[in-house]
Coordinates of C-alpha atoms in Angstrom, one line a residue:
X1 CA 37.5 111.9 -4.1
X2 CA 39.5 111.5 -7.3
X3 CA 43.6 110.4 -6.6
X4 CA 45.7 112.5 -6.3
X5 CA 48.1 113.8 -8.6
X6 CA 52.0 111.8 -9.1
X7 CA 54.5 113.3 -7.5
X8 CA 58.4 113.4 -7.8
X9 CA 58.5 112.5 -4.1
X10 CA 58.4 109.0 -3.7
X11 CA 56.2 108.7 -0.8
X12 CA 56.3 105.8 2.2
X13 CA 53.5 105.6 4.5
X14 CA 53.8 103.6 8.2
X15 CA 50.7 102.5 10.0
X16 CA 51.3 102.1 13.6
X17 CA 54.2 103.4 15.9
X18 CA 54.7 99.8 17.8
X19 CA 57.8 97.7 17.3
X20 CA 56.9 96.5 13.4
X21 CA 56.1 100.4 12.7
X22 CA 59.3 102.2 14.5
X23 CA 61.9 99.6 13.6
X24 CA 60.7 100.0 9.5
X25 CA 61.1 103.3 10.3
X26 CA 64.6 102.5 12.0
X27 CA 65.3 100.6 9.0
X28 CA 64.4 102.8 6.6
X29 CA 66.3 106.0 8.0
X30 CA 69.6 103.6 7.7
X31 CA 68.6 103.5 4.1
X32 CA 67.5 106.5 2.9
X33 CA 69.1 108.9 4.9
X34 CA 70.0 111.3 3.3
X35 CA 67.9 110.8 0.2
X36 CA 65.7 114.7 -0.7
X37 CA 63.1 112.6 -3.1
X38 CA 61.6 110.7 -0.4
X39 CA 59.0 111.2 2.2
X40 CA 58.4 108.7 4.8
X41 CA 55.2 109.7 7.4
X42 CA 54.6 107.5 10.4
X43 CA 50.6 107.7 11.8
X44 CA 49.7 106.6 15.2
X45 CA 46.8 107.1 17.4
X46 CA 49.3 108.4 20.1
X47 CA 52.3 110.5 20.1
X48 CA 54.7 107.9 21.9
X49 CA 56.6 104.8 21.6
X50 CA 55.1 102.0 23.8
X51 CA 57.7 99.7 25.1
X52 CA 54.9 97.0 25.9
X53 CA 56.4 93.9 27.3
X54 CA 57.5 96.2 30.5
X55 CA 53.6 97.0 31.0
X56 CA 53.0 94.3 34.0
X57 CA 55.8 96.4 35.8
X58 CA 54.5 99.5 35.6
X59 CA 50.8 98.4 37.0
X60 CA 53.0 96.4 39.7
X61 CA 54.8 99.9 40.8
X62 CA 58.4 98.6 39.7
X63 CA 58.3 101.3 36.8
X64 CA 57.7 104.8 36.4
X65 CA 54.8 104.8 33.4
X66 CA 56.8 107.4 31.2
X67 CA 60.2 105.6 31.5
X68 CA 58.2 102.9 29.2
X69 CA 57.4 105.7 26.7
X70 CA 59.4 107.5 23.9
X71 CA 58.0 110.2 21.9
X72 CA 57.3 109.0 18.4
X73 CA 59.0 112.6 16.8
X74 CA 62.2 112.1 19.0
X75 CA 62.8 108.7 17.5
X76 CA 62.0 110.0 13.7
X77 CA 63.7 113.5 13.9
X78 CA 65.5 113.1 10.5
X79 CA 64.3 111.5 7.4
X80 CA 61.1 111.4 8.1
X81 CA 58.2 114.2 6.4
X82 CA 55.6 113.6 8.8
X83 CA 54.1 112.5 12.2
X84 CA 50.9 112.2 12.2
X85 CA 48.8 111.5 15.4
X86 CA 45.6 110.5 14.6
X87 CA 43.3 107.0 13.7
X88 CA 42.9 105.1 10.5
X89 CA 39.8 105.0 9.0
X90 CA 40.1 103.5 6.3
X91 CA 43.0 102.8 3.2
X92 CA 42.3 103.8 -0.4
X93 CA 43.8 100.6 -2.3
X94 CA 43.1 102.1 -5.5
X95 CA 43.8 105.7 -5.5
X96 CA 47.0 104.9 -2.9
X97 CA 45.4 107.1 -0.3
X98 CA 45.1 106.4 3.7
X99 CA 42.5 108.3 5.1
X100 CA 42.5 109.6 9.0
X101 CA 40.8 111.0 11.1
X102 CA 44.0 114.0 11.1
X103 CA 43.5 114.2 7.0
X104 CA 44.1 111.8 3.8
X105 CA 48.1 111.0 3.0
X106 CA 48.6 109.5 -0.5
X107 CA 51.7 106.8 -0.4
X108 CA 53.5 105.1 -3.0
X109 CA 54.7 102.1 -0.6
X110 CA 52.5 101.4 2.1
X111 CA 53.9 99.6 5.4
X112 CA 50.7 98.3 7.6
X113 CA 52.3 97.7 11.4
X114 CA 49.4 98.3 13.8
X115 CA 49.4 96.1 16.0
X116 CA 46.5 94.1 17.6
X117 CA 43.8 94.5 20.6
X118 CA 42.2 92.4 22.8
X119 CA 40.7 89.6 22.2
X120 CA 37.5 88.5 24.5
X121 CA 36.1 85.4 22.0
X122 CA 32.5 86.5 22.4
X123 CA 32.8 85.9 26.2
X124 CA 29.7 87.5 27.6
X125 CA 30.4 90.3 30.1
X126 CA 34.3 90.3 29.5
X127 CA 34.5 93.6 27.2
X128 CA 32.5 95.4 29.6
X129 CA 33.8 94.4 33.1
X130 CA 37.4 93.4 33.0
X131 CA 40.4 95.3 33.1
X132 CA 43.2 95.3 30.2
X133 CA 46.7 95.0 30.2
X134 CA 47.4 96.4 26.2
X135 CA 48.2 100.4 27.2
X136 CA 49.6 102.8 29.5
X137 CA 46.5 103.9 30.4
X138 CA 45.7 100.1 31.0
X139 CA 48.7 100.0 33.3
X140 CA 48.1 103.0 35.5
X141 CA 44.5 101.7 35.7
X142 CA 45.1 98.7 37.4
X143 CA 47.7 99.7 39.5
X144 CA 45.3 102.4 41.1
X145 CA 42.1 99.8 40.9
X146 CA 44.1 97.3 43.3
X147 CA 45.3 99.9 45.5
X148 CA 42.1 101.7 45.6
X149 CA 41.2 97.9 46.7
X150 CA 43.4 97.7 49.1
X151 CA 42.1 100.7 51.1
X152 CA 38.6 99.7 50.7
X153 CA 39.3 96.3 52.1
X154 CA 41.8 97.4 55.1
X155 CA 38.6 99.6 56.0
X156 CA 35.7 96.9 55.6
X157 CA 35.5 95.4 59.4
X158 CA 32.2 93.8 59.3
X159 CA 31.9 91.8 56.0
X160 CA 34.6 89.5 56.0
X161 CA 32.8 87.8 52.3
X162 CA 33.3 91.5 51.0
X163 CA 36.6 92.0 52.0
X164 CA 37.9 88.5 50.2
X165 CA 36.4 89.4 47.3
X166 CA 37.9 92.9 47.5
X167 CA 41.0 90.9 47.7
X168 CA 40.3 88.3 44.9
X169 CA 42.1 89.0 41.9
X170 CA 41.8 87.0 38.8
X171 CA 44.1 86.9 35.6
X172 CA 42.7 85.4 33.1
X173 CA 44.9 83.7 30.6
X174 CA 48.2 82.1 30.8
X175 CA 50.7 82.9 28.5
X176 CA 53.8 85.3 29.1
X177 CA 51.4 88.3 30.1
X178 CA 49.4 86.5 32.5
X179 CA 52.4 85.2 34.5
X180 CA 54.5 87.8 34.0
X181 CA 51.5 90.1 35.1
X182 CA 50.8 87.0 38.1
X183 CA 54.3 87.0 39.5
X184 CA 54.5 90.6 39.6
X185 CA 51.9 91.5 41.4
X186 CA 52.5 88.5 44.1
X187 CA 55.5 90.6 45.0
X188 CA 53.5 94.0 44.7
X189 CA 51.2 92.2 47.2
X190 CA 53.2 90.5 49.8
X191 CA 56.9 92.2 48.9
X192 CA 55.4 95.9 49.3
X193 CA 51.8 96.1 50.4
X194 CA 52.6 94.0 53.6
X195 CA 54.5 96.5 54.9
X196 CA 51.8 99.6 54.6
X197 CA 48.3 97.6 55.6
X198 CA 49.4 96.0 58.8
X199 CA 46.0 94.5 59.8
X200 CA 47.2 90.8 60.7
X201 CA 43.7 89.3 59.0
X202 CA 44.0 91.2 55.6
X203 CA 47.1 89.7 53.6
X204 CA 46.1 86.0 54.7
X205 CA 42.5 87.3 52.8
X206 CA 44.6 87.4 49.6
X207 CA 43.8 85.4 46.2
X208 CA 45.9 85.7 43.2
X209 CA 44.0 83.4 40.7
X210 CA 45.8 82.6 37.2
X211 CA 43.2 80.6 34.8
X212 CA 44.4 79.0 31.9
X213 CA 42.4 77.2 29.5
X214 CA 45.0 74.4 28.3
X215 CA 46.7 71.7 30.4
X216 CA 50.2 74.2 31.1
X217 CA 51.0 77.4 31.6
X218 CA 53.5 79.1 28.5
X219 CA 52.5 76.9 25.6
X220 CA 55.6 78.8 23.2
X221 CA 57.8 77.0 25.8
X222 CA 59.1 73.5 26.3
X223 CA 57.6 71.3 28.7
X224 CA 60.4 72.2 31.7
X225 CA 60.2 75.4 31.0
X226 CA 56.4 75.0 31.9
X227 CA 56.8 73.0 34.7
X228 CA 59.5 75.2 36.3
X229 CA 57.1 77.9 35.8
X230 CA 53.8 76.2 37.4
X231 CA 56.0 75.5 40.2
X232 CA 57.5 79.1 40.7
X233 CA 54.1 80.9 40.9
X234 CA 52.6 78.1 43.4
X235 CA 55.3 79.2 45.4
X236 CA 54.5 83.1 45.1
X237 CA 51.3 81.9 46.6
X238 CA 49.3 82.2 43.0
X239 CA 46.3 79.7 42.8
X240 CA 47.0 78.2 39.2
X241 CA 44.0 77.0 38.1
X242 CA 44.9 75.0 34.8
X243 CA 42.1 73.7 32.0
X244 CA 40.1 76.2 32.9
X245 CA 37.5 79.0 31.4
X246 CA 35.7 81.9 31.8
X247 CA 32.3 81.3 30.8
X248 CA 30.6 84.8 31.9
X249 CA 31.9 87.9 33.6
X250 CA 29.7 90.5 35.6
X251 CA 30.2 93.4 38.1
X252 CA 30.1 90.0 40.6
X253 CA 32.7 88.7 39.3
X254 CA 34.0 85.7 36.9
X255 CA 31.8 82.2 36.6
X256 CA 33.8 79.4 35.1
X257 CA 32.8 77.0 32.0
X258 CA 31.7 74.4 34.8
X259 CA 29.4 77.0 36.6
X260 CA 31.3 77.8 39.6
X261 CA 31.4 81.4 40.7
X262 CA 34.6 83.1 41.4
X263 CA 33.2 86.4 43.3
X264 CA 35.6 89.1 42.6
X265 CA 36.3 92.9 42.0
X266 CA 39.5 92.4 39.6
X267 CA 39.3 90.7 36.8
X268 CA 42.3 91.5 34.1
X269 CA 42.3 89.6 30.9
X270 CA 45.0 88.7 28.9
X271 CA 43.9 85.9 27.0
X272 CA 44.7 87.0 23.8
X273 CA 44.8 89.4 20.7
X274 CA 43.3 89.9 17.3
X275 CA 44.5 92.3 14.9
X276 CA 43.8 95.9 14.9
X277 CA 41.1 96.0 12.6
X278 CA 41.8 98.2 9.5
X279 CA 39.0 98.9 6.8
X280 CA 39.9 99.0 2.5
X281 CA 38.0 100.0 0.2
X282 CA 38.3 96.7 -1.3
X283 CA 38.0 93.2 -0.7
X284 CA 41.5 92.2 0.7
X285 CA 42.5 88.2 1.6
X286 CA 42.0 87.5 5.8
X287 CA 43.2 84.5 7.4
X288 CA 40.1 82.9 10.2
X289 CA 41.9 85.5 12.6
X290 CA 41.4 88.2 10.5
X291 CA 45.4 88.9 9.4
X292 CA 46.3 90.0 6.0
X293 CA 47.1 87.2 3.7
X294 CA 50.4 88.3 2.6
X295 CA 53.4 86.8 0.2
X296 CA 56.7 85.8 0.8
X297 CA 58.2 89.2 0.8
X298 CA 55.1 90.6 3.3
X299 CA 53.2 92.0 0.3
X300 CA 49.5 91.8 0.8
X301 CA 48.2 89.4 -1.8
X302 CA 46.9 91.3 -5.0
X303 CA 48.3 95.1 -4.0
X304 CA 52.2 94.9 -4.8
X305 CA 52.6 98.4 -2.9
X306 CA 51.7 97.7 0.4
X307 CA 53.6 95.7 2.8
X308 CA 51.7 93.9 6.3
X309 CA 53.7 92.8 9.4
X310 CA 53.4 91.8 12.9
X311 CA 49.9 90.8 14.5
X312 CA 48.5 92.3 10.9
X313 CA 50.2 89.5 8.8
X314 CA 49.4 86.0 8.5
X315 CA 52.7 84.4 8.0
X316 CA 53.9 80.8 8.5
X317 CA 56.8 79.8 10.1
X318 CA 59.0 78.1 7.1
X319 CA 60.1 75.3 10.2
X320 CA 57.1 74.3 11.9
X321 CA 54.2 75.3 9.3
X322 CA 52.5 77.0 12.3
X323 CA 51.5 80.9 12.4
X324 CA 54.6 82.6 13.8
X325 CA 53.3 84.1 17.4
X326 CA 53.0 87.6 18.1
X327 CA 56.1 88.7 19.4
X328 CA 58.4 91.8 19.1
X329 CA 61.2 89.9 18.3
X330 CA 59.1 88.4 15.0
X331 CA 57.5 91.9 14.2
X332 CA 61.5 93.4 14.6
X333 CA 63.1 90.8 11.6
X334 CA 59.6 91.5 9.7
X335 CA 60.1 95.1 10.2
X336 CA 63.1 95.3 8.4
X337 CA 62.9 93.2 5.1
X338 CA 59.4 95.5 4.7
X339 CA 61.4 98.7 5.0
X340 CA 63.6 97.0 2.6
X341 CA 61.4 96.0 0.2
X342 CA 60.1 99.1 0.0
X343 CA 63.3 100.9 -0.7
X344 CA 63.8 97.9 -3.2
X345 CA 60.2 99.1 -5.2
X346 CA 61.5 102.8 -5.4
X347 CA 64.5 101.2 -7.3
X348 CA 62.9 98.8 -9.0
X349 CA 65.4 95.6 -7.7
X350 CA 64.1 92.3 -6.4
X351 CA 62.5 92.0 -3.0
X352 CA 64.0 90.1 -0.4
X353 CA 62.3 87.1 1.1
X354 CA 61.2 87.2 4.8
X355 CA 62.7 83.8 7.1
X356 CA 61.9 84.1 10.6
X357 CA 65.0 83.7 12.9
X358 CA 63.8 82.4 16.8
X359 CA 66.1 83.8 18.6
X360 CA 64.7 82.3 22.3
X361 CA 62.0 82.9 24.4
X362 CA 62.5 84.5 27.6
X363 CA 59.8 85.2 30.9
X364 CA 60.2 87.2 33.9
X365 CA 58.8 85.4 37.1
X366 CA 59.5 87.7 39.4
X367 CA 62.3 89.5 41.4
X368 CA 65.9 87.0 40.6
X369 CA 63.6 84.5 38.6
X370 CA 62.9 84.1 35.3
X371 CA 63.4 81.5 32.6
X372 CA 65.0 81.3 29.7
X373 CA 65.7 79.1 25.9
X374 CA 68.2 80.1 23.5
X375 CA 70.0 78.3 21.2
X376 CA 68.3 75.0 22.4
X377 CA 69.7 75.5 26.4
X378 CA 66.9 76.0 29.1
X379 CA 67.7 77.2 32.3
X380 CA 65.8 79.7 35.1
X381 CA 67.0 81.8 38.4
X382 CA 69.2 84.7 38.5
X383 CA 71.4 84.5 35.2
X384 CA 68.1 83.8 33.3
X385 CA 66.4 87.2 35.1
X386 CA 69.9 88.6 34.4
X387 CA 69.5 87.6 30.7
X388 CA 65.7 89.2 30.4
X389 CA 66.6 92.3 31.5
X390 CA 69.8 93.1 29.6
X391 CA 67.8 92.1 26.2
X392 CA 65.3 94.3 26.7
X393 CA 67.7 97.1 27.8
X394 CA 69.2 96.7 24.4
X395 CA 65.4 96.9 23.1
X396 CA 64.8 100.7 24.6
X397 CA 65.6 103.3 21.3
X398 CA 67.6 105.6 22.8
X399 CA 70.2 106.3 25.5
X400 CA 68.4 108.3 27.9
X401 CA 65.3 105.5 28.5
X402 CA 67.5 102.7 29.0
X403 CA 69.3 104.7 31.6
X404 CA 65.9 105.8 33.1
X405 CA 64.6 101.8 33.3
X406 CA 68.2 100.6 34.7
X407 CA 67.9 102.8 37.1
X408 CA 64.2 102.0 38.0
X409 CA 65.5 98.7 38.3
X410 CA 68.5 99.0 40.3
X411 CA 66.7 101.3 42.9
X412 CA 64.1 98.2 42.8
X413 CA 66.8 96.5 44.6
X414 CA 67.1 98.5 47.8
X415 CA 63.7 100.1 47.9
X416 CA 60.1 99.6 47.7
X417 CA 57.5 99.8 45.0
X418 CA 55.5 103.0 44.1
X419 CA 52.4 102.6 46.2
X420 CA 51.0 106.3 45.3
X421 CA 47.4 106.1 43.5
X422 CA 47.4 108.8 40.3
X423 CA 44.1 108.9 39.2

């Protein structure tokens, strides 16, 4: 397909509608607004906004699944030529072309924000059997899978093995997802379910397993932090199972690295991500974990046009030496000096430099507990939960979602969780 012709629209392309897409986009209204030779077109696979770290709440019940979600062409209604809704196949480094499943879009700046998937690490059986936490659809999935559970087990009089394994469930991996996802469903369990299945012999049945294949739980955290946390979900009557692995995963179950067998019917892991993968036409620089090898102002190495942040971009942090994590809070700052140093190529001035700002790291464990770090203080309880919940507030894009999830919240307080199964 030859390129296509120049145009006297100067034409920015985003890739991905997660928090590195929308806040370039954000970024980019705030600087070209305004402007009639410019086109920016934003292309995701769906037509919404996903606000992901609240995901564990909405397959716990706290959260109404489209209070979560914000329609991509709400949030870009001016200064923006395009939505389009549809996969990338594959980008056209040469001709400047992005071809989708929806059509081919030819850019002059190129912003690559995807996002990342699942990672299983080869783990036989995993991809097949266990559930997700990465979607909405992941979310409402595993809400209805435990309840569906639930009703199976409160039924099952005569096989008291199948009934505990009904009520096994296993997270694997123990980062912020995995506890956050751990402590949430703890409550789900014994805060709300104990009140609807009243048979004395099926609650005591209950087994919340966490694995985690290093020595602590939170390894972005300092070492209180960790502790405090360890101690907190022992509490919520979680079985923390720490240094150790999943070997093999079946329709049985999970066995672990040294062979024993953990019989159950939920298995959700959370172990980690790897870039969405994204196919050139031509050989681009990869890190060992597949990221784009990128410069100091988020260019990717060799193609001065296009721009790669988030979980696409390999980037060091300038401090430590070490990859930076794969936060919103790093995709955010990146966000920005990309949408920058695009608008800095369209005028031909310098390009900014990217530095990576931590501003703290924060983890919900539960109703009233969380912990928190900023600015070098750690603490947990009530002001910490206080704290998580006010910064992500501030997180929602508009006006009307962060009165939808404060209200969630607040009638979280005085009410039950949703209990009804949605297939």
């Amino acid at each position: 397909m030859p390129a296509p012709e120049p145009s006297s629209i100067h034409r920015i392309v985003i890739l991905g509608a997660g928090f590195g897409g929308i806040y370039a986009y954000r970024r980019l209204h705030w600087r070209l607004h305004g402007r009639t030779d410019v086109s920016v077109t934003i292309v995701n696979r769906e037509n919404y906004f996903l606000f992901t770290p609240l995901l564990h709440e909405v397959a716990t019940g706290s959260i109404a699944p489209p209070n979560i979600v914000e329609s991509v062409r709400k949030i870009a209604r001016c200064c923006v030529g395009d939505v389009v809704i549809g996969s990338v196949q594959r980008v056209r480094l040469e001709d400047r072309i992005v071809e989708t499943d929806a059509g081919s879009l030819p850019y002059d700046e190129l912003i690559i924000a995807l996002g990342s998937e699942t990672n299983f690490y080869d783990t036989p059986g995993t991809e097949e059997h266990a559930l997700q936490l990465k979607s909405l659809s992941d979310a409402v999935r595993l809400k209805n899978h435990c309840l569906r559970l639930f009703e199976q087990a409160a039924s099952e009089t005569t096989n008291p093995e199948e009934r505990r394994q009904l009520l096994r469930f296993v997270i694997v991996g123990g980062g912020p997802t995995g506890v956050e996802l751990a402590a949430e469903l703890s409550e789900f369990v014994y805060g709300t379910l104990e009140a609807f299945f009243r048979r004395e012999d099926l609650l005591p049945e209950v087994d919340i397993v966490l694995l985690q294949a290093g020595s602590e739980l939170l390894p972005q955290f300092a070492p209180h932090s960790r502790t405090k946390s360890l101690e907190v979900l022992r509490q919520k009557k979680i079985r923390v199972c720490l240094d150790t692995t999943a070997r093999t995963m079946d329709t049985e179950g999970v066995t672990l690295e040294n062979g024993t067998p953990l019989p159950s019917k939920t298995v959700v892991w959370v172990a980690g991500t790897r870039p969405t993968p994204l196919a050139f036409d031509a050989d681009v620089k990869r890190d060992t974990s597949g990221k784009l090898l990128v410069d100091t102002s988020l260019r990717l190495i060799g193609h001065k046009n296009v721009f790669a942040l988030g979980d696409q971009a390999a980037c060091l942090d300038a401090k430590t030496g070490r990859p930076l994590p794969g936060l919103a809070q790093v995709a955010t700052q990146q966000a920005r000096i990309a949408a920058d140093n695009a608008c800095a190529a369209l005028h031909g001035k310098p390009l900014r430099t990217f530095r990576y700002r931590h501003k703290g790291n924060l983890a919900s464990l539960g109703q009233w507990m969380a912990i928190a770090e900023i600015g070098g203080r750690h603490f947990w309880g009530h002001l910490a939960w206080w704290l998580w919940r006010t910064v992500y507030l501030t997180k929602f894009i508009s006006r009307k979602k962060k009165f939808e999830i404060a209200m969630d919240w607040t009638l979280n307080l005085f009410a039950s969780r949703d209990i009804s199964r949605i297939e």
